[in-house]
Tab-separated table of C-alpha atoms in Angstrom:
chain	number	residue	atom	x	y	z
A	158	UNK	CA	-19.934	-15.735	26.540
A	159	UNK	CA	-17.114	-13.565	25.203
A	160	UNK	CA	-18.513	-10.177	24.329
A	161	UNK	CA	-17.855	-8.775	20.872
A	162	UNK	CA	-16.234	-5.348	21.127
A	163	UNK	CA	-16.383	-2.695	18.366
A	164	UNK	CA	-12.981	-2.290	16.722
A	165	UNK	CA	-12.903	1.463	17.277
A	166	UNK	CA	-13.376	1.213	21.032
A	167	UNK	CA	-10.677	3.058	23.001
A	168	UNK	CA	-8.448	1.061	25.332
A	169	UNK	CA	-9.275	3.282	28.284
A	170	UNK	CA	-12.563	2.379	29.973
A	171	UNK	CA	-15.320	4.839	29.230
A	172	UNK	CA	-16.882	6.670	32.165
A	173	UNK	CA	-20.599	5.975	32.459
A	174	UNK	CA	-22.844	7.562	35.071
A	175	UNK	CA	-25.999	5.718	36.117
A	176	UNK	CA	-28.249	8.612	37.037
A	177	UNK	CA	-29.653	8.018	40.510
A	178	UNK	CA	-32.916	9.953	40.771
A	179	UNK	CA	-34.740	7.414	42.911
A	180	UNK	CA	-36.290	5.250	40.179
A	181	UNK	CA	-34.612	2.188	38.735
A	182	UNK	CA	-32.452	-0.705	39.828
A	183	UNK	CA	-29.201	1.226	39.697
A	184	UNK	CA	-27.101	-1.586	41.201
A	185	UNK	CA	-28.107	-4.061	38.485
A	186	UNK	CA	-27.314	-1.452	35.859
A	187	UNK	CA	-23.959	-0.761	37.505
A	188	UNK	CA	-22.982	-4.443	37.477
A	189	UNK	CA	-24.067	-4.943	33.866
A	190	UNK	CA	-22.180	-1.879	32.635
A	191	UNK	CA	-19.051	-2.918	34.532
A	192	UNK	CA	-19.268	-6.367	32.919
A	193	UNK	CA	-19.470	-4.619	29.549
A	194	UNK	CA	-16.222	-2.797	30.281
A	195	UNK	CA	-17.297	0.627	31.536
A	196	UNK	CA	-15.969	2.601	34.480
A	197	UNK	CA	-19.302	3.061	36.261
A	198	UNK	CA	-20.495	5.507	38.896
A	199	UNK	CA	-23.962	5.810	40.442
A	200	UNK	CA	-24.695	9.450	41.221
A	201	UNK	CA	-27.081	12.355	40.794
A	202	UNK	CA	-24.224	14.864	40.977
A	203	UNK	CA	-24.794	17.451	38.280
A	204	UNK	CA	-21.202	17.911	37.121
A	205	UNK	CA	-20.379	14.204	37.079
A	206	UNK	CA	-23.525	13.415	35.101
A	207	UNK	CA	-22.764	16.194	32.637
A	208	UNK	CA	-19.127	15.245	32.099
A	209	UNK	CA	-19.346	11.446	31.838
A	210	UNK	CA	-18.745	9.798	28.475
A	211	UNK	CA	-22.199	8.240	28.714
A	212	UNK	CA	-25.275	8.816	30.876
A	213	UNK	CA	-27.631	5.927	31.578
A	214	UNK	CA	-31.137	6.801	32.808
A	215	UNK	CA	-32.973	3.823	34.341
A	216	UNK	CA	-36.617	3.864	35.353
A	217	UNK	CA	-39.251	1.716	37.023
A	218	UNK	CA	-42.752	2.469	38.246
A	219	UNK	CA	-45.209	5.119	37.126
A	220	UNK	CA	-44.437	7.599	34.357
A	221	UNK	CA	-45.625	10.598	36.403
A	222	UNK	CA	-43.595	9.637	39.485
A	223	UNK	CA	-40.445	9.130	37.393
A	224	UNK	CA	-40.892	12.533	35.790
A	225	UNK	CA	-41.249	14.198	39.198
A	226	UNK	CA	-38.145	12.447	40.485
A	227	UNK	CA	-36.160	13.313	37.380
A	228	UNK	CA	-37.065	16.994	37.570
A	229	UNK	CA	-36.328	17.142	41.310
A	230	UNK	CA	-32.817	15.876	40.512
A	231	UNK	CA	-32.451	18.278	37.545
A	232	UNK	CA	-32.190	15.248	35.298
A	233	UNK	CA	-34.408	16.825	32.659
A	234	UNK	CA	-31.957	19.707	32.301
A	235	UNK	CA	-28.941	17.379	32.271
A	236	UNK	CA	-30.410	15.202	29.511
A	237	UNK	CA	-31.332	18.238	27.425
A	238	UNK	CA	-27.897	19.837	27.793
A	239	UNK	CA	-26.040	16.607	27.055
A	240	UNK	CA	-28.037	15.991	23.896
A	241	UNK	CA	-27.605	19.580	22.772
A	242	UNK	CA	-23.865	18.944	22.864
A	243	UNK	CA	-24.092	15.532	21.219
A	244	UNK	CA	-23.201	13.708	24.466
A	245	UNK	CA	-24.610	10.154	24.604
A	246	UNK	CA	-27.633	9.302	26.749
A	247	UNK	CA	-29.351	5.934	27.079
A	248	UNK	CA	-32.751	5.335	28.674
A	249	UNK	CA	-34.040	2.000	29.975
A	250	UNK	CA	-37.696	0.965	30.530
A	251	UNK	CA	-39.526	3.986	32.012
A	252	UNK	CA	-36.238	5.799	31.438
A	253	UNK	CA	-37.062	5.342	27.755
A	254	UNK	CA	-40.747	6.177	28.084
A	255	UNK	CA	-40.135	9.591	29.660
A	256	UNK	CA	-38.169	10.601	26.562
A	257	UNK	CA	-41.461	10.788	24.644
A	258	UNK	CA	-43.877	13.702	24.620
A	259	UNK	CA	-46.386	12.343	27.125
A	260	UNK	CA	-47.471	9.409	29.218
A	261	UNK	CA	-51.110	8.450	29.796
A	262	UNK	CA	-51.825	6.321	32.860
A	263	UNK	CA	-55.290	5.727	34.328
A	264	UNK	CA	-56.617	8.542	32.151
A	265	UNK	CA	-54.084	11.044	33.502
A	266	UNK	CA	-51.728	12.681	31.011
A	267	UNK	CA	-48.228	13.689	32.112
A	268	UNK	CA	-45.762	15.652	30.026
A	269	UNK	CA	-42.539	13.834	29.188
A	270	UNK	CA	-39.223	15.243	28.011
A	271	UNK	CA	-40.500	15.482	24.409
A	272	UNK	CA	-37.232	14.374	22.838
A	273	UNK	CA	-39.417	12.244	20.574
A	274	UNK	CA	-43.075	12.760	19.629
A	275	UNK	CA	-45.559	10.175	20.754
A	276	UNK	CA	-47.561	8.909	23.711
A	277	UNK	CA	-46.867	6.126	26.180
A	278	UNK	CA	-50.189	4.309	26.571
A	279	UNK	CA	-51.493	1.031	28.015
A	280	UNK	CA	-50.605	-2.188	26.253
A	281	UNK	CA	-53.637	-3.882	24.726
A	282	UNK	CA	-52.968	-7.553	25.401
A	283	UNK	CA	-54.634	-10.535	27.047
A	284	UNK	CA	-51.946	-10.625	29.726
A	285	UNK	CA	-50.618	-7.415	31.260
A	286	UNK	CA	-48.000	-6.615	32.395
A	287	UNK	CA	-45.772	-7.918	29.646
A	288	UNK	CA	-43.322	-9.718	31.898
A	289	UNK	CA	-40.657	-12.079	30.619
A	290	UNK	CA	-38.505	-12.825	27.596
A	291	UNK	CA	-39.350	-11.730	24.076
A	292	UNK	CA	-37.681	-11.288	20.714
A	293	UNK	CA	-37.345	-8.003	18.850
A	294	UNK	CA	-37.291	-6.914	15.218
A	295	UNK	CA	-34.213	-4.703	14.824
A	296	UNK	CA	-33.700	-2.649	11.658
A	297	UNK	CA	-30.866	-3.186	9.196
A	298	UNK	CA	-27.713	-1.344	10.198
A	299	UNK	CA	-28.528	-1.261	13.901
A	300	UNK	CA	-25.456	-0.533	16.002
A	301	UNK	CA	-27.268	-1.354	19.234
A	302	UNK	CA	-28.026	-4.940	18.170
A	303	UNK	CA	-24.778	-5.557	16.276
A	304	UNK	CA	-23.376	-9.050	16.810
A	305	UNK	CA	-26.676	-10.424	18.103
A	306	UNK	CA	-28.715	-13.188	16.486
A	307	UNK	CA	-32.120	-12.292	15.069
A	308	UNK	CA	-33.795	-14.565	17.633
A	309	UNK	CA	-31.994	-13.045	20.655
A	310	UNK	CA	-34.386	-12.589	23.560
A	311	UNK	CA	-34.596	-9.715	26.025
A	312	UNK	CA	-36.330	-9.285	29.374
A	313	UNK	CA	-39.381	-7.003	29.513
A	314	UNK	CA	-41.443	-5.791	32.478
A	315	UNK	CA	-44.023	-3.164	31.497
A	316	UNK	CA	-47.710	-2.404	31.128
A	317	UNK	CA	-47.344	0.698	28.934
A	318	UNK	CA	-45.600	1.318	25.634
A	319	UNK	CA	-45.330	3.526	22.573
A	320	UNK	CA	-47.359	2.089	19.702
A	321	UNK	CA	-46.623	4.588	16.921
A	322	UNK	CA	-43.442	6.199	15.635
A	323	UNK	CA	-43.932	9.510	13.850
A	324	UNK	CA	-40.531	11.233	13.885
A	325	UNK	CA	-39.094	11.608	10.393
A	326	UNK	CA	-35.769	13.010	9.218
A	327	UNK	CA	-35.945	15.082	6.048
A	328	UNK	CA	-32.311	16.205	6.066
A	329	UNK	CA	-30.457	13.814	3.711
A	330	UNK	CA	-27.191	14.394	5.610
A	331	UNK	CA	-28.682	13.009	8.838
A	332	UNK	CA	-29.280	9.352	9.654
A	333	UNK	CA	-32.942	8.518	10.183
A	334	UNK	CA	-33.699	7.103	13.646
A	335	UNK	CA	-33.455	3.326	13.815
A	336	UNK	CA	-36.529	1.936	15.549
A	337	UNK	CA	-36.757	-1.627	16.869
A	338	UNK	CA	-40.142	-3.238	17.460
A	339	UNK	CA	-41.519	-6.089	19.527
A	340	UNK	CA	-45.009	-7.538	19.938
A	341	UNK	CA	-47.103	-8.353	22.983
A	342	UNK	CA	-50.748	-8.276	21.995
A	343	UNK	CA	-49.819	-5.506	19.564
A	344	UNK	CA	-46.600	-4.063	18.134
A	345	UNK	CA	-44.747	-1.528	20.273
A	346	UNK	CA	-41.449	0.332	20.205
A	347	UNK	CA	-38.778	-1.819	21.871
A	348	UNK	CA	-35.704	0.353	21.220
A	349	UNK	CA	-34.591	3.528	19.449
A	350	UNK	CA	-31.219	4.699	18.126
A	351	UNK	CA	-31.354	8.402	17.309
A	352	UNK	CA	-28.004	10.175	17.185
A	353	UNK	CA	-26.677	10.566	20.714
A	354	UNK	CA	-29.939	9.324	22.234
A	355	UNK	CA	-30.545	5.583	22.499
A	356	UNK	CA	-33.127	3.743	24.574
A	357	UNK	CA	-34.672	0.336	25.241
A	358	UNK	CA	-38.079	-0.633	26.606
A	359	UNK	CA	-36.632	-3.926	27.848
A	360	UNK	CA	-34.005	-4.312	30.575
A	361	UNK	CA	-30.584	-5.102	29.080
A	362	UNK	CA	-29.152	-5.398	32.594
A	363	UNK	CA	-31.535	-8.336	33.179
A	364	UNK	CA	-31.165	-9.873	29.721
A	365	UNK	CA	-28.139	-12.102	30.239
A	366	UNK	CA	-25.530	-12.391	27.499
A	367	UNK	CA	-27.690	-10.637	24.902
A	368	UNK	CA	-28.138	-7.639	27.175
A	369	UNK	CA	-24.426	-7.587	27.986
A	370	UNK	CA	-23.587	-7.522	24.276
A	371	UNK	CA	-26.047	-4.695	23.713
A	372	UNK	CA	-24.486	-2.592	26.499
A	373	UNK	CA	-21.029	-3.371	25.109
A	374	UNK	CA	-22.216	-2.052	21.733
A	375	UNK	CA	-23.422	1.187	23.331
A	376	UNK	CA	-20.234	1.687	25.331
A	377	UNK	CA	-18.235	1.096	22.150
A	378	UNK	CA	-19.820	4.191	20.585
A	379	UNK	CA	-18.943	6.548	23.453
């Protein structure tokens, strides 16, 4: 598949740091980003993470463990400072979940980064975890899903999700967040585009050509 590239993308490869805080398949993310045209580095170095064109935050495992690892690596501070300066950040899987206010696992509540309101809670479905390919319902005007067919499928592996979206934008000069949904037993948030902060519950690095196109779209905005 030949990837569709946004027309405003600079000729020079954009520098993307995959933040290595001990949680997430960083090598798969590195390969997928390189395929999409980025100059990729895996590191937890503070300055490199701060100065990259884009920061990708992966995540697998438990919400609480990911939050501990992120804070130990000062990733919470890096994400906050990058977003304060309008510098792009993208979260994947648990790397998306920790962007919300809290995670609730086995009755234990853990504070997230609170970039978005909401709770990450267990999926209510006959089969959990939600593991495999699924379609999504992307909103009109989505940049993340540009160039993709409506029936494009993405690879999910998760037992927890965000079921409600409550963030509203009342400033008419600001774009409202674009929220993409999917369904496994019940609807859940599958992706968010909110200014400099984008995220996916699914794994684009494991989603074949569709995932490669999605990462190309993100890199094209850096």
